[in-house]
Amino acid sequence: MKKSLFPSLVAVWATLAVITATPAFGGSKKKNATPVSHPPIISSVTGNAITVSEEKTTRTFIITQFTEINVNGQRATIVDLKPGMTVSVTIGMDPTRASRVVATGVPVGRNQKKK
């Protein structure tokens, strides 16, 4: 009697397929927490420079006469920039000089206008 190897090979193949596919359907019990990002915030404004803090880094940018400054969607000057405002700084060729500063929000812990 001659036995066919085909049914035995199919059985081995099916067993291997089940064993290797099982972990893919298991799912993880641990859920990764989504990282919390903090936007960059102006920490100080002095003379012709602003200092911006983000997470663990702090950088100071020089403001020149050519720097475009916007505060809450309106054209502004360095005087309008206040510590605590959320900020986005675009640098040009010189990484120490800001070419554009876009600040939003009211400084933390301050009121916009007193009535």
PDB file of N, CA and C in Angstrom, residues 11-90:
ATOM      1  N   ALA A  11      -2.117  18.835   6.370  1.00  0.00           N
ATOM      2  CA  ALA A  11      -2.331  18.902   7.810  1.00  0.00           C
ATOM      3  C   ALA A  11      -1.202  19.676   8.491  1.00  0.00           C
ATOM      4  N   VAL A  12       0.034  19.422   8.104  1.00  0.00           N
ATOM      5  CA  VAL A  12       1.174  20.133   8.683  1.00  0.00           C
ATOM      6  C   VAL A  12       1.104  21.611   8.322  1.00  0.00           C
ATOM      7  N   TRP A  13       0.789  21.913   7.073  1.00  0.00           N
ATOM      8  CA  TRP A  13       0.699  23.298   6.621  1.00  0.00           C
ATOM      9  C   TRP A  13      -0.396  24.045   7.389  1.00  0.00           C
ATOM     10  N   ALA A  14      -1.551  23.439   7.572  1.00  0.00           N
ATOM     11  CA  ALA A  14      -2.664  24.065   8.289  1.00  0.00           C
ATOM     12  C   ALA A  14      -2.295  24.313   9.748  1.00  0.00           C
ATOM     13  N   THR A  15      -1.612  23.373  10.365  1.00  0.00           N
ATOM     14  CA  THR A  15      -1.193  23.532  11.758  1.00  0.00           C
ATOM     15  C   THR A  15      -0.214  24.697  11.889  1.00  0.00           C
ATOM     16  N   LEU A  16       0.754  24.781  11.002  1.00  0.00           N
ATOM     17  CA  LEU A  16       1.713  25.882  11.030  1.00  0.00           C
ATOM     18  C   LEU A  16       1.038  27.233  10.797  1.00  0.00           C
ATOM     19  N   ALA A  17       0.072  27.245   9.904  1.00  0.00           N
ATOM     20  CA  ALA A  17      -0.646  28.489   9.614  1.00  0.00           C
ATOM     21  C   ALA A  17      -1.404  28.972  10.846  1.00  0.00           C
ATOM     22  N   VAL A  18      -2.032  28.071  11.564  1.00  0.00           N
ATOM     23  CA  VAL A  18      -2.796  28.439  12.759  1.00  0.00           C
ATOM     24  C   VAL A  18      -1.853  28.922  13.865  1.00  0.00           C
ATOM     25  N   ILE A  19      -0.734  28.234  14.032  1.00  0.00           N
ATOM     26  CA  ILE A  19       0.209  28.594  15.085  1.00  0.00           C
ATOM     27  C   ILE A  19       0.816  29.973  14.835  1.00  0.00           C
ATOM     28  N   THR A  20       1.188  30.260  13.599  1.00  0.00           N
ATOM     29  CA  THR A  20       1.824  31.547  13.311  1.00  0.00           C
ATOM     30  C   THR A  20       0.828  32.693  13.239  1.00  0.00           C
ATOM     31  N   ALA A  21      -0.428  32.445  12.923  1.00  0.00           N
ATOM     32  CA  ALA A  21      -1.419  33.500  12.792  1.00  0.00           C
ATOM     33  C   ALA A  21      -2.058  33.863  14.128  1.00  0.00           C
ATOM     34  N   THR A  22      -2.045  32.999  15.098  1.00  0.00           N
ATOM     35  CA  THR A  22      -2.721  33.233  16.363  1.00  0.00           C
ATOM     36  C   THR A  22      -2.251  34.498  17.076  1.00  0.00           C
ATOM     37  N   PRO A  23      -0.950  34.787  17.209  1.00  0.00           N
ATOM     38  CA  PRO A  23      -0.555  36.014  17.891  1.00  0.00           C
ATOM     39  C   PRO A  23      -1.040  37.284  17.191  1.00  0.00           C
ATOM     40  N   ALA A  24      -1.268  37.232  15.909  1.00  0.00           N
ATOM     41  CA  ALA A  24      -1.721  38.419  15.180  1.00  0.00           C
ATOM     42  C   ALA A  24      -3.125  38.826  15.596  1.00  0.00           C
ATOM     43  N   PHE A  25      -3.914  37.893  16.079  1.00  0.00           N
ATOM     44  CA  PHE A  25      -5.280  38.193  16.469  1.00  0.00           C
ATOM     45  C   PHE A  25      -5.410  38.436  17.968  1.00  0.00           C
ATOM     46  N   GLY A  26      -4.334  38.262  18.707  1.00  0.00           N
ATOM     47  CA  GLY A  26      -4.385  38.357  20.159  1.00  0.00           C
ATOM     48  C   GLY A  26      -4.689  39.739  20.674  1.00  0.00           C
ATOM     49  N   GLY A  27      -4.137  40.745  20.092  1.00  0.00           N
ATOM     50  CA  GLY A  27      -4.359  42.109  20.564  1.00  0.00           C
ATOM     51  C   GLY A  27      -3.547  42.385  21.808  1.00  0.00           C
ATOM     52  N   SER A  28      -3.215  43.606  22.008  1.00  0.00           N
ATOM     53  CA  SER A  28      -2.396  44.005  23.133  1.00  0.00           C
ATOM     54  C   SER A  28      -3.270  44.408  24.299  1.00  0.00           C
ATOM     55  N   LYS A  29      -2.890  44.010  25.485  1.00  0.00           N
ATOM     56  CA  LYS A  29      -3.629  44.406  26.669  1.00  0.00           C
ATOM     57  C   LYS A  29      -3.190  45.786  27.131  1.00  0.00           C
ATOM     58  N   LYS A  30      -1.958  46.170  26.815  1.00  0.00           N
ATOM     59  CA  LYS A  30      -1.436  47.471  27.189  1.00  0.00           C
ATOM     60  C   LYS A  30      -1.818  48.504  26.142  1.00  0.00           C
ATOM     61  N   LYS A  31      -2.351  49.602  26.586  1.00  0.00           N
ATOM     62  CA  LYS A  31      -2.669  50.696  25.671  1.00  0.00           C
ATOM     63  C   LYS A  31      -1.610  51.767  25.843  1.00  0.00           C
ATOM     64  N   ASN A  32      -1.007  52.171  24.746  1.00  0.00           N
ATOM     65  CA  ASN A  32      -0.009  53.226  24.799  1.00  0.00           C
ATOM     66  C   ASN A  32      -0.716  54.561  24.952  1.00  0.00           C
ATOM     67  N   ALA A  33      -0.272  55.346  25.903  1.00  0.00           N
ATOM     68  CA  ALA A  33      -0.841  56.671  26.107  1.00  0.00           C
ATOM     69  C   ALA A  33      -0.377  57.584  24.983  1.00  0.00           C
ATOM     70  N   THR A  34      -1.290  58.405  24.493  1.00  0.00           N
ATOM     71  CA  THR A  34      -0.912  59.331  23.443  1.00  0.00           C
ATOM     72  C   THR A  34      -0.036  60.420  24.056  1.00  0.00           C
ATOM     73  N   PRO A  35       1.056  60.761  23.384  1.00  0.00           N
ATOM     74  CA  PRO A  35       1.944  61.772  23.940  1.00  0.00           C
ATOM     75  C   PRO A  35       1.263  63.139  23.963  1.00  0.00           C
ATOM     76  N   VAL A  36       1.478  63.848  25.042  1.00  0.00           N
ATOM     77  CA  VAL A  36       0.906  65.181  25.195  1.00  0.00           C
ATOM     78  C   VAL A  36       1.924  66.192  24.696  1.00  0.00           C
ATOM     79  N   SER A  37       1.507  67.002  23.741  1.00  0.00           N
ATOM     80  CA  SER A  37       2.431  68.009  23.234  1.00  0.00           C
ATOM     81  C   SER A  37       2.012  69.372  23.768  1.00  0.00           C
ATOM     82  N   HIS A  38       2.997  70.137  24.153  1.00  0.00           N
ATOM     83  CA  HIS A  38       2.757  71.475  24.652  1.00  0.00           C
ATOM     84  C   HIS A  38       3.245  72.463  23.598  1.00  0.00           C
ATOM     85  N   PRO A  39       2.403  73.418  23.236  1.00  0.00           N
ATOM     86  CA  PRO A  39       2.820  74.377  22.212  1.00  0.00           C
ATOM     87  C   PRO A  39       3.911  75.301  22.747  1.00  0.00           C
ATOM     88  N   PRO A  40       4.716  75.855  21.857  1.00  0.00           N
ATOM     89  CA  PRO A  40       5.743  76.804  22.288  1.00  0.00           C
ATOM     90  C   PRO A  40       5.093  78.052  22.893  1.00  0.00           C
ATOM     91  N   ILE A  41       5.686  78.551  23.947  1.00  0.00           N
ATOM     92  CA  ILE A  41       5.137  79.706  24.655  1.00  0.00           C
ATOM     93  C   ILE A  41       6.239  80.739  24.849  1.00  0.00           C
ATOM     94  N   ILE A  42       5.869  82.015  24.719  1.00  0.00           N
ATOM     95  CA  ILE A  42       6.823  83.093  24.966  1.00  0.00           C
ATOM     96  C   ILE A  42       7.095  83.123  26.464  1.00  0.00           C
ATOM     97  N   SER A  43       8.366  82.983  26.835  1.00  0.00           N
ATOM     98  CA  SER A  43       8.697  83.037  28.263  1.00  0.00           C
ATOM     99  C   SER A  43       9.183  84.422  28.674  1.00  0.00           C
ATOM    100  N   SER A  44       9.769  85.178  27.728  1.00  0.00           N
ATOM    101  CA  SER A  44      10.143  86.564  28.046  1.00  0.00           C
ATOM    102  C   SER A  44      10.330  87.378  26.773  1.00  0.00           C
ATOM    103  N   VAL A  45      10.122  88.680  26.924  1.00  0.00           N
ATOM    104  CA  VAL A  45      10.337  89.630  25.828  1.00  0.00           C
ATOM    105  C   VAL A  45      11.229  90.726  26.391  1.00  0.00           C
ATOM    106  N   THR A  46      12.412  90.881  25.801  1.00  0.00           N
ATOM    107  CA  THR A  46      13.342  91.905  26.285  1.00  0.00           C
ATOM    108  C   THR A  46      13.957  92.637  25.102  1.00  0.00           C
ATOM    109  N   GLY A  47      13.870  93.947  25.103  1.00  0.00           N
ATOM    110  CA  GLY A  47      14.487  94.760  24.052  1.00  0.00           C
ATOM    111  C   GLY A  47      14.095  94.325  22.663  1.00  0.00           C
ATOM    112  N   ASN A  48      15.040  93.722  21.947  1.00  0.00           N
ATOM    113  CA  ASN A  48      14.769  93.286  20.583  1.00  0.00           C
ATOM    114  C   ASN A  48      14.827  91.765  20.457  1.00  0.00           C
ATOM    115  N   ALA A  49      14.481  91.046  21.533  1.00  0.00           N
ATOM    116  CA  ALA A  49      14.537  89.581  21.500  1.00  0.00           C
ATOM    117  C   ALA A  49      13.372  88.976  22.269  1.00  0.00           C
ATOM    118  N   ILE A  50      12.988  87.773  21.834  1.00  0.00           N
ATOM    119  CA  ILE A  50      11.987  87.008  22.583  1.00  0.00           C
ATOM    120  C   ILE A  50      12.592  85.645  22.912  1.00  0.00           C
ATOM    121  N   THR A  51      12.206  85.127  24.055  1.00  0.00           N
ATOM    122  CA  THR A  51      12.636  83.801  24.462  1.00  0.00           C
ATOM    123  C   THR A  51      11.416  82.895  24.424  1.00  0.00           C
ATOM    124  N   VAL A  52      11.566  81.766  23.731  1.00  0.00           N
ATOM    125  CA  VAL A  52      10.468  80.827  23.525  1.00  0.00           C
ATOM    126  C   VAL A  52      10.810  79.511  24.214  1.00  0.00           C
ATOM    127  N   SER A  53       9.867  78.999  25.006  1.00  0.00           N
ATOM    128  CA  SER A  53      10.053  77.726  25.703  1.00  0.00           C
ATOM    129  C   SER A  53       9.113  76.688  25.129  1.00  0.00           C
ATOM    130  N   GLU A  54       9.659  75.483  24.897  1.00  0.00           N
ATOM    131  CA  GLU A  54       8.858  74.374  24.378  1.00  0.00           C
ATOM    132  C   GLU A  54       9.380  73.088  24.993  1.00  0.00           C
ATOM    133  N   GLU A  55       8.478  72.350  25.666  1.00  0.00           N
ATOM    134  CA  GLU A  55       8.855  71.093  26.322  1.00  0.00           C
ATOM    135  C   GLU A  55      10.100  71.293  27.168  1.00  0.00           C
ATOM    136  N   LYS A  56      11.240  70.808  26.709  1.00  0.00           N
ATOM    137  CA  LYS A  56      12.473  70.875  27.489  1.00  0.00           C
ATOM    138  C   LYS A  56      13.509  71.843  26.913  1.00  0.00           C
ATOM    139  N   THR A  57      13.131  72.597  25.883  1.00  0.00           N
ATOM    140  CA  THR A  57      14.089  73.500  25.246  1.00  0.00           C
ATOM    141  C   THR A  57      13.642  74.948  25.351  1.00  0.00           C
ATOM    142  N   THR A  58      14.616  75.832  25.385  1.00  0.00           N
ATOM    143  CA  THR A  58      14.367  77.273  25.401  1.00  0.00           C
ATOM    144  C   THR A  58      15.304  77.908  24.385  1.00  0.00           C
ATOM    145  N   ARG A  59      14.735  78.756  23.519  1.00  0.00           N
ATOM    146  CA  ARG A  59      15.545  79.438  22.508  1.00  0.00           C
ATOM    147  C   ARG A  59      15.208  80.923  22.506  1.00  0.00           C
ATOM    148  N   THR A  60      16.218  81.726  22.214  1.00  0.00           N
ATOM    149  CA  THR A  60      16.030  83.166  22.116  1.00  0.00           C
ATOM    150  C   THR A  60      16.212  83.583  20.661  1.00  0.00           C
ATOM    151  N   PHE A  61      15.272  84.405  20.179  1.00  0.00           N
ATOM    152  CA  PHE A  61      15.294  84.883  18.802  1.00  0.00           C
ATOM    153  C   PHE A  61      15.385  86.398  18.794  1.00  0.00           C
ATOM    154  N   ILE A  62      16.207  86.934  17.910  1.00  0.00           N
ATOM    155  CA  ILE A  62      16.340  88.380  17.742  1.00  0.00           C
ATOM    156  C   ILE A  62      15.251  88.859  16.793  1.00  0.00           C
ATOM    157  N   ILE A  63      14.605  89.945  17.168  1.00  0.00           N
ATOM    158  CA  ILE A  63      13.572  90.570  16.338  1.00  0.00           C
ATOM    159  C   ILE A  63      14.211  91.776  15.648  1.00  0.00           C
ATOM    160  N   THR A  64      14.113  91.810  14.325  1.00  0.00           N
ATOM    161  CA  THR A  64      14.684  92.930  13.568  1.00  0.00           C
ATOM    162  C   THR A  64      13.556  93.778  12.994  1.00  0.00           C
ATOM    163  N   GLN A  65      13.935  94.842  12.300  1.00  0.00           N
ATOM    164  CA  GLN A  65      12.933  95.702  11.662  1.00  0.00           C
ATOM    165  C   GLN A  65      12.209  94.982  10.528  1.00  0.00           C
ATOM    166  N   PHE A  66      12.798  93.884  10.049  1.00  0.00           N
ATOM    167  CA  PHE A  66      12.202  93.136   8.948  1.00  0.00           C
ATOM    168  C   PHE A  66      11.332  91.963   9.421  1.00  0.00           C
ATOM    169  N   THR A  67      11.295  91.716  10.727  1.00  0.00           N
ATOM    170  CA  THR A  67      10.505  90.608  11.267  1.00  0.00           C
ATOM    171  C   THR A  67       9.026  90.945  11.173  1.00  0.00           C
ATOM    172  N   GLU A  68       8.259  90.039  10.591  1.00  0.00           N
ATOM    173  CA  GLU A  68       6.808  90.202  10.506  1.00  0.00           C
ATOM    174  C   GLU A  68       6.201  89.643  11.782  1.00  0.00           C
ATOM    175  N   ILE A  69       5.419  90.460  12.497  1.00  0.00           N
ATOM    176  CA  ILE A  69       4.816  90.043  13.764  1.00  0.00           C
ATOM    177  C   ILE A  69       3.305  90.134  13.653  1.00  0.00           C
ATOM    178  N   ASN A  70       2.619  89.048  14.015  1.00  0.00           N
ATOM    179  CA  ASN A  70       1.162  89.003  14.060  1.00  0.00           C
ATOM    180  C   ASN A  70       0.734  88.518  15.435  1.00  0.00           C
ATOM    181  N   VAL A  71      -0.236  89.218  16.026  1.00  0.00           N
ATOM    182  CA  VAL A  71      -0.802  88.806  17.309  1.00  0.00           C
ATOM    183  C   VAL A  71      -2.302  88.664  17.113  1.00  0.00           C
ATOM    184  N   ASN A  72      -2.812  87.469  17.330  1.00  0.00           N
ATOM    185  CA  ASN A  72      -4.242  87.164  17.158  1.00  0.00           C
ATOM    186  C   ASN A  72      -4.759  87.614  15.789  1.00  0.00           C
ATOM    187  N   GLY A  73      -3.961  87.391  14.753  1.00  0.00           N
ATOM    188  CA  GLY A  73      -4.374  87.689  13.390  1.00  0.00           C
ATOM    189  C   GLY A  73      -4.187  89.131  12.959  1.00  0.00           C
ATOM    190  N   GLN A  74      -3.681  89.973  13.836  1.00  0.00           N
ATOM    191  CA  GLN A  74      -3.496  91.386  13.524  1.00  0.00           C
ATOM    192  C   GLN A  74      -2.006  91.713  13.483  1.00  0.00           C
ATOM    193  N   ARG A  75      -1.633  92.615  12.572  1.00  0.00           N
ATOM    194  CA  ARG A  75      -0.253  93.078  12.524  1.00  0.00           C
ATOM    195  C   ARG A  75       0.100  93.710  13.862  1.00  0.00           C
ATOM    196  N   ALA A  76       1.318  93.452  14.335  1.00  0.00           N
ATOM    197  CA  ALA A  76       1.698  93.952  15.662  1.00  0.00           C
ATOM    198  C   ALA A  76       3.186  94.286  15.689  1.00  0.00           C
ATOM    199  N   THR A  77       3.647  94.734  16.851  1.00  0.00           N
ATOM    200  CA  THR A  77       5.063  95.016  17.074  1.00  0.00           C
ATOM    201  C   THR A  77       5.538  94.175  18.255  1.00  0.00           C
ATOM    202  N   ILE A  78       6.821  94.267  18.547  1.00  0.00           N
ATOM    203  CA  ILE A  78       7.375  93.474  19.641  1.00  0.00           C
ATOM    204  C   ILE A  78       6.748  93.854  20.984  1.00  0.00           C
ATOM    205  N   VAL A  79       6.262  95.087  21.109  1.00  0.00           N
ATOM    206  CA  VAL A  79       5.624  95.545  22.344  1.00  0.00           C
ATOM    207  C   VAL A  79       4.351  94.746  22.625  1.00  0.00           C
ATOM    208  N   ASP A  80       3.693  94.258  21.565  1.00  0.00           N
ATOM    209  CA  ASP A  80       2.448  93.510  21.722  1.00  0.00           C
ATOM    210  C   ASP A  80       2.669  92.054  22.137  1.00  0.00           C
ATOM    211  N   LEU A  81       3.884  91.576  22.042  1.00  0.00           N
ATOM    212  CA  LEU A  81       4.190  90.206  22.440  1.00  0.00           C
ATOM    213  C   LEU A  81       4.358  90.155  23.953  1.00  0.00           C
ATOM    214  N   LYS A  82       3.637  89.231  24.598  1.00  0.00           N
ATOM    215  CA  LYS A  82       3.664  89.132  26.056  1.00  0.00           C
ATOM    216  C   LYS A  82       4.025  87.706  26.480  1.00  0.00           C
ATOM    217  N   PRO A  83       4.729  87.575  27.596  1.00  0.00           N
ATOM    218  CA  PRO A  83       5.014  86.238  28.116  1.00  0.00           C
ATOM    219  C   PRO A  83       3.717  85.467  28.380  1.00  0.00           C
ATOM    220  N   GLY A  84       3.721  84.192  28.036  1.00  0.00           N
ATOM    221  CA  GLY A  84       2.551  83.345  28.227  1.00  0.00           C
ATOM    222  C   GLY A  84       1.752  83.119  26.958  1.00  0.00           C
ATOM    223  N   MET A  85       2.012  83.895  25.909  1.00  0.00           N
ATOM    224  CA  MET A  85       1.300  83.715  24.645  1.00  0.00           C
ATOM    225  C   MET A  85       1.853  82.497  23.912  1.00  0.00           C
ATOM    226  N   THR A  86       0.969  81.787  23.229  1.00  0.00           N
ATOM    227  CA  THR A  86       1.393  80.697  22.358  1.00  0.00           C
ATOM    228  C   THR A  86       1.995  81.323  21.112  1.00  0.00           C
ATOM    229  N   VAL A  87       3.100  80.741  20.629  1.00  0.00           N
ATOM    230  CA  VAL A  87       3.816  81.399  19.543  1.00  0.00           C
ATOM    231  C   VAL A  87       4.330  80.394  18.519  1.00  0.00           C
ATOM    232  N   SER A  88       4.442  80.861  17.291  1.00  0.00           N
ATOM    233  CA  SER A  88       5.077  80.111  16.214  1.00  0.00           C
ATOM    234  C   SER A  88       6.121  81.037  15.604  1.00  0.00           C
ATOM    235  N   VAL A  89       7.360  80.576  15.589  1.00  0.00           N
ATOM    236  CA  VAL A  89       8.455  81.406  15.080  1.00  0.00           C
ATOM    237  C   VAL A  89       9.018  80.769  13.818  1.00  0.00           C
ATOM    238  N   THR A  90       9.127  81.569  12.767  1.00  0.00           N
ATOM    239  CA  THR A  90       9.750  81.127  11.528  1.00  0.00           C
ATOM    240  C   THR A  90      11.103  81.811  11.435  1.00  0.00           C
TER     241      THR A  90
END
